[in-house]
């Protein structure tokens, strides 16, 4: 399977941004922009999507309203985190059933900000991944090295251990790599390679550096999940993505889209990124 047979994905991570009316307006503008792109590409009627999956991941507080705003459009809903238990005495946490109940189809897991500020470990990433699989939520698992690790030549060691930790065998309920043609496609794994030093810094990785790590990620996936699942997994690049640099990433054979932070808060910029990916 070549890169171009994987359907690209652009996911907008709003992080802790967005209040009621302006958040809903942003979601509406994104849906309108994505709808226009689909129209320009001659892909038919309103509601039909562009040649990419497009997801917005607002904060938990806006999931309901944003979900209603994008319902019936080509834009899907994602969350920024998921707790591994389904319900119970876990004050402040949000479960997979709650996300599914709100219409979420995707969930970001193990973002570096969660690892850095909120004690996220490979073990908790693994538990969240299992929970996502149990609720038909497509996980976007984030991995990436710090600048010090890159400088020390330890990028692969870091990314490899994060990935192997997340996918360790003791992960009941995770059934990635379903047979081609199976209806379990929503469970296909998505990995976002996000170098920590590139996030929010304005200093994106080069397309070639990102490709090198994406190819490594695919090799680790082949080792852990098998070649079929590895060939089907979508690998995104994240870190200071903007419309001007997206083409460089989507031209790479192992990069299937982007996880976008800052630029996802601007509908025109976000749709500009989708345009580059969905060409
Ligand atoms: P950025 O963030 O696009 O603002 O660099 C990416 C991310 O954190 O997912």
Short mmCIF file of C-alpha atoms and ligand atoms in Angstrom, two decimals:
data_model
loop_
_atom_site.label_atom_id
_atom_site.label_comp_id
_atom_site.label_asym_id
_atom_site.label_seq_id
_atom_site.Cartn_x
_atom_site.Cartn_y
_atom_site.Cartn_z
CA UNK A 1 0.00 0.00 0.00
CA UNK A 2 1.41 3.40 -0.87
CA UNK A 3 1.01 6.59 1.07
CA UNK A 4 -1.48 7.92 -1.40
CA UNK A 5 -3.94 5.12 -0.74
CA UNK A 6 -4.27 6.23 2.87
CA UNK A 7 -6.93 8.87 3.27
CA UNK A 8 -5.25 11.99 4.65
CA UNK A 9 -6.36 13.48 7.95
CA UNK A 10 -6.14 17.03 9.25
CA UNK A 11 -7.03 17.44 12.91
CA UNK A 12 -7.28 20.79 14.67
CA UNK A 13 -6.26 20.73 18.33
CA UNK A 14 -7.82 23.81 19.87
CA UNK A 15 -6.13 23.07 23.22
CA UNK A 16 -7.54 25.23 26.07
CA UNK A 17 -9.03 27.84 23.75
CA UNK A 18 -12.56 28.74 22.80
CA UNK A 19 -15.65 30.13 24.50
CA UNK A 20 -19.26 29.54 23.48
CA UNK A 21 -20.23 31.83 20.62
CA UNK A 22 -16.75 32.36 19.19
CA UNK A 23 -15.95 28.65 19.40
CA UNK A 24 -19.15 27.74 17.60
CA UNK A 25 -18.48 30.44 14.99
CA UNK A 26 -15.00 29.01 14.40
CA UNK A 27 -16.42 25.52 13.91
CA UNK A 28 -19.05 26.85 11.51
CA UNK A 29 -16.43 28.75 9.52
CA UNK A 30 -14.25 25.65 9.29
CA UNK A 31 -17.21 23.56 8.11
CA UNK A 32 -18.12 26.18 5.51
CA UNK A 33 -14.52 26.44 4.29
CA UNK A 34 -14.13 22.68 4.05
CA UNK A 35 -17.46 22.44 2.22
CA UNK A 36 -16.24 25.05 -0.28
CA UNK A 37 -13.04 23.10 -0.86
CA UNK A 38 -15.06 19.99 -1.60
CA UNK A 39 -17.19 21.99 -4.03
CA UNK A 40 -14.15 23.51 -5.77
CA UNK A 41 -12.68 20.07 -6.18
CA UNK A 42 -15.86 19.06 -7.99
CA UNK A 43 -16.64 16.43 -5.45
CA UNK A 44 -20.32 16.92 -5.65
CA UNK A 45 -23.10 18.00 -3.40
CA UNK A 46 -22.94 20.03 -0.24
CA UNK A 47 -22.11 17.77 2.66
CA UNK A 48 -19.78 15.66 0.55
CA UNK A 49 -16.28 15.94 1.88
CA UNK A 50 -12.91 16.91 0.44
CA UNK A 51 -10.30 14.25 -0.23
CA UNK A 52 -9.27 14.23 3.41
CA UNK A 53 -10.80 13.61 6.81
CA UNK A 54 -11.10 16.85 8.75
CA UNK A 55 -11.54 16.91 12.51
CA UNK A 56 -11.86 19.66 15.09
CA UNK A 57 -10.93 18.93 18.70
CA UNK A 58 -12.35 21.71 20.88
CA UNK A 59 -12.06 21.70 24.68
CA UNK A 60 -14.49 19.41 26.52
CA UNK A 61 -16.75 22.35 27.38
CA UNK A 62 -17.50 22.97 23.69
CA UNK A 63 -17.87 19.41 22.43
CA UNK A 64 -21.68 19.49 22.55
CA UNK A 65 -22.13 22.83 20.84
CA UNK A 66 -19.38 22.33 18.28
CA UNK A 67 -20.73 18.85 17.58
CA UNK A 68 -24.12 20.33 16.75
CA UNK A 69 -22.50 23.05 14.62
CA UNK A 70 -20.63 20.55 12.44
CA UNK A 71 -23.31 17.86 12.32
CA UNK A 72 -24.13 16.97 8.72
CA UNK A 73 -20.95 18.60 7.39
CA UNK A 74 -17.67 17.01 6.31
CA UNK A 75 -16.06 18.03 9.60
CA UNK A 76 -15.90 15.49 12.40
CA UNK A 77 -15.59 15.91 16.13
CA UNK A 78 -12.64 14.90 18.29
CA UNK A 79 -11.65 15.24 21.93
CA UNK A 80 -8.29 16.13 23.46
CA UNK A 81 -8.17 13.39 26.09
CA UNK A 82 -10.06 10.35 27.40
CA UNK A 83 -10.08 8.63 30.76
CA UNK A 84 -9.51 4.87 30.78
CA UNK A 85 -12.40 4.03 33.08
CA UNK A 86 -15.90 4.19 31.73
CA UNK A 87 -17.60 5.72 34.75
CA UNK A 88 -17.29 6.08 38.47
CA UNK A 89 -15.57 8.11 41.15
CA UNK A 90 -12.99 9.92 39.01
CA UNK A 91 -13.67 13.56 39.70
CA UNK A 92 -12.88 15.82 36.78
CA UNK A 93 -12.40 13.05 34.24
CA UNK A 94 -14.27 12.38 30.98
CA UNK A 95 -14.87 8.84 29.71
CA UNK A 96 -15.07 7.28 26.27
CA UNK A 97 -18.82 6.74 26.60
CA UNK A 98 -19.27 10.41 27.36
CA UNK A 99 -17.26 11.34 24.26
CA UNK A 100 -19.15 8.87 22.09
CA UNK A 101 -22.41 10.20 23.52
CA UNK A 102 -21.46 13.66 22.22
CA UNK A 103 -20.67 12.33 18.75
CA UNK A 104 -16.88 12.25 18.99
CA UNK A 105 -15.15 10.06 16.42
CA UNK A 106 -11.53 10.86 17.29
CA UNK A 107 -9.49 11.44 20.41
CA UNK A 108 -6.00 12.85 20.89
CA UNK A 109 -3.96 10.77 23.33
CA UNK A 110 -0.61 11.51 24.97
CA UNK A 111 -0.04 15.02 23.68
CA UNK A 112 3.34 16.31 24.83
CA UNK A 113 1.67 19.05 26.87
CA UNK A 114 -0.10 16.34 28.85
CA UNK A 115 3.16 14.45 29.25
CA UNK A 116 4.96 17.63 30.30
CA UNK A 117 2.41 19.25 32.62
CA UNK A 118 -0.04 16.55 33.72
CA UNK A 119 2.04 13.48 34.44
CA UNK A 120 1.03 11.51 31.33
CA UNK A 121 3.15 8.37 30.98
CA UNK A 122 3.42 5.61 28.39
CA UNK A 123 1.36 3.50 30.80
CA UNK A 124 -1.53 6.00 30.95
CA UNK A 125 -1.31 6.49 27.19
CA UNK A 126 -1.71 2.74 26.78
CA UNK A 127 -4.76 2.67 29.04
CA UNK A 128 -6.37 5.59 27.22
CA UNK A 129 -5.68 3.89 23.91
CA UNK A 130 -7.47 0.76 25.09
CA UNK A 131 -10.43 2.88 26.23
CA UNK A 132 -10.63 4.62 22.84
CA UNK A 133 -10.68 1.25 21.07
CA UNK A 134 -13.58 0.18 23.26
CA UNK A 135 -15.68 3.14 22.16
CA UNK A 136 -14.98 3.18 18.43
CA UNK A 137 -13.02 6.37 18.84
CA UNK A 138 -10.14 6.74 16.45
CA UNK A 139 -7.06 7.52 18.55
CA UNK A 140 -4.44 10.04 17.52
CA UNK A 141 -1.43 9.02 19.62
CA UNK A 142 1.19 11.74 19.94
CA UNK A 143 4.91 11.05 20.14
CA UNK A 144 7.94 13.29 19.77
CA UNK A 145 11.37 14.17 21.07
CA UNK A 146 12.65 17.27 22.84
CA UNK A 147 15.32 19.44 21.28
CA UNK A 148 17.93 18.06 23.70
CA UNK A 149 17.03 14.52 22.66
CA UNK A 150 17.31 15.44 18.98
CA UNK A 151 20.65 17.14 19.54
CA UNK A 152 21.90 14.06 21.36
CA UNK A 153 20.89 11.82 18.46
CA UNK A 154 18.22 10.15 20.59
CA UNK A 155 15.12 10.92 18.49
CA UNK A 156 14.45 7.34 17.44
CA UNK A 157 15.14 5.99 20.89
CA UNK A 158 12.62 8.41 22.40
CA UNK A 159 9.91 8.07 19.77
CA UNK A 160 10.37 4.30 19.61
CA UNK A 161 9.99 3.87 23.35
CA UNK A 162 6.90 6.09 23.47
CA UNK A 163 5.32 4.12 20.68
CA UNK A 164 6.23 0.69 22.00
CA UNK A 165 5.04 1.77 25.44
CA UNK A 166 1.70 2.87 24.06
CA UNK A 167 1.20 -0.29 22.04
CA UNK A 168 2.52 -2.82 24.55
CA UNK A 169 0.80 -6.16 24.27
CA UNK A 170 -0.93 -5.92 27.64
CA UNK A 171 -3.56 -3.71 26.13
CA UNK A 172 -6.88 -5.54 26.24
CA UNK A 173 -9.59 -4.31 23.97
CA UNK A 174 -7.32 -2.77 21.37
CA UNK A 175 -7.87 -4.33 17.98
CA UNK A 176 -5.85 -2.24 15.58
CA UNK A 177 -4.99 -3.70 12.27
CA UNK A 178 -8.35 -5.19 11.40
CA UNK A 179 -8.39 -6.98 8.08
CA UNK A 180 -8.74 -4.82 4.97
CA UNK A 181 -12.38 -4.29 4.14
CA UNK A 182 -13.45 -4.91 7.72
CA UNK A 183 -15.85 -2.49 9.31
CA UNK A 184 -13.35 -1.78 12.07
CA UNK A 185 -11.62 0.95 10.12
CA UNK A 186 -12.49 3.47 12.78
CA UNK A 187 -10.08 1.60 15.01
CA UNK A 188 -7.17 2.12 12.71
CA UNK A 189 -4.33 3.72 14.51
CA UNK A 190 -3.24 7.24 13.86
CA UNK A 191 0.13 8.45 15.18
CA UNK A 192 1.06 12.12 15.31
CA UNK A 193 4.78 12.80 15.19
CA UNK A 194 5.12 16.08 17.04
CA UNK A 195 8.66 17.16 17.90
CA UNK A 196 8.24 18.98 21.22
CA UNK A 197 10.55 21.79 20.07
CA UNK A 198 8.37 22.47 17.02
CA UNK A 199 5.09 22.82 18.92
CA UNK A 200 3.95 26.42 19.14
CA UNK A 201 7.48 27.64 18.39
CA UNK A 202 7.04 28.71 14.77
CA UNK A 203 10.00 26.44 14.01
CA UNK A 204 8.60 23.44 12.15
CA UNK A 205 10.70 20.39 11.33
CA UNK A 206 11.82 20.11 7.73
CA UNK A 207 9.78 17.82 5.50
CA UNK A 208 12.72 15.45 5.19
CA UNK A 209 13.41 15.26 8.92
CA UNK A 210 9.71 14.61 9.58
CA UNK A 211 9.65 11.94 6.88
CA UNK A 212 12.66 10.21 8.40
CA UNK A 213 10.90 9.89 11.76
CA UNK A 214 7.56 8.98 10.13
CA UNK A 215 9.27 6.13 8.26
CA UNK A 216 10.83 5.00 11.53
CA UNK A 217 7.39 5.09 13.19
CA UNK A 218 6.00 2.91 10.43
CA UNK A 219 8.82 0.41 10.95
CA UNK A 220 8.05 0.27 14.69
CA UNK A 221 4.37 -0.24 13.89
CA UNK A 222 5.29 -3.07 11.54
CA UNK A 223 7.32 -4.70 14.34
CA UNK A 224 4.58 -4.33 16.93
CA UNK A 225 1.33 -4.64 14.96
CA UNK A 226 2.42 -6.33 11.75
CA UNK A 227 3.00 -5.04 8.23
CA UNK A 228 -0.66 -4.75 7.23
CA UNK A 229 -1.61 -2.55 10.16
CA UNK A 230 1.57 -0.52 9.74
CA UNK A 231 0.81 0.12 6.08
CA UNK A 232 -2.69 1.27 6.91
CA UNK A 233 -1.87 3.45 9.94
CA UNK A 234 -2.01 7.17 9.30
CA UNK A 235 0.99 9.14 10.44
CA UNK A 236 0.54 12.87 10.92
CA UNK A 237 3.11 15.57 11.39
CA UNK A 238 2.45 18.24 14.04
CA UNK A 239 4.40 21.30 15.16
CA UNK A 240 4.00 24.81 13.71
CA UNK A 241 2.07 23.60 10.68
CA UNK A 242 0.63 26.40 8.54
CA UNK A 243 -0.74 26.63 5.00
CA UNK A 244 2.68 27.73 3.72
CA UNK A 245 4.58 24.65 4.93
CA UNK A 246 1.94 21.92 4.68
CA UNK A 247 2.69 20.94 1.08
CA UNK A 248 6.25 20.06 2.11
CA UNK A 249 4.91 17.58 4.67
CA UNK A 250 2.12 16.07 2.62
CA UNK A 251 4.56 15.40 -0.22
CA UNK A 252 6.38 12.91 2.02
CA UNK A 253 5.51 9.26 1.43
CA UNK A 254 4.92 8.39 5.09
CA UNK A 255 3.11 11.55 6.18
CA UNK A 256 -0.66 11.37 5.86
CA UNK A 257 -1.75 14.73 7.19
CA UNK A 258 -1.32 17.02 10.17
CA UNK A 259 -2.20 17.68 13.77
CA UNK A 260 -2.56 21.45 13.90
CA UNK A 261 -2.52 23.61 17.03
CA UNK A 262 -2.28 27.39 16.68
CA UNK A 263 -3.37 27.58 13.05
CA UNK A 264 -6.53 25.57 13.83
CA UNK A 265 -7.87 28.60 15.71
CA UNK A 266 -8.06 30.53 12.45
CA UNK A 267 -10.60 29.05 10.04
CA UNK A 268 -8.91 30.46 6.94
CA UNK A 269 -5.48 29.12 7.95
CA UNK A 270 -6.90 25.74 8.94
CA UNK A 271 -8.81 25.41 5.66
CA UNK A 272 -5.65 26.51 3.83
CA UNK A 273 -3.88 23.54 5.42
CA UNK A 274 -6.72 21.20 4.45
CA UNK A 275 -6.43 22.51 0.89
CA UNK A 276 -2.76 21.53 0.74
CA UNK A 277 -3.47 18.07 2.07
CA UNK A 278 -6.56 17.34 0.00
CA UNK A 279 -5.10 18.33 -3.37
P1 LIG B 1 1.15 24.03 16.91
O1 LIG B 1 0.67 22.84 17.89
O2 LIG B 1 0.53 23.75 15.56
O3 LIG B 1 0.60 25.28 17.55
O4 LIG B 1 2.61 24.00 16.88
C1 LIG B 1 0.59 21.51 17.43
C2 LIG B 1 0.08 20.64 18.55
O5 LIG B 1 0.43 20.87 19.70
O6 LIG B 1 -0.67 19.68 18.30
#
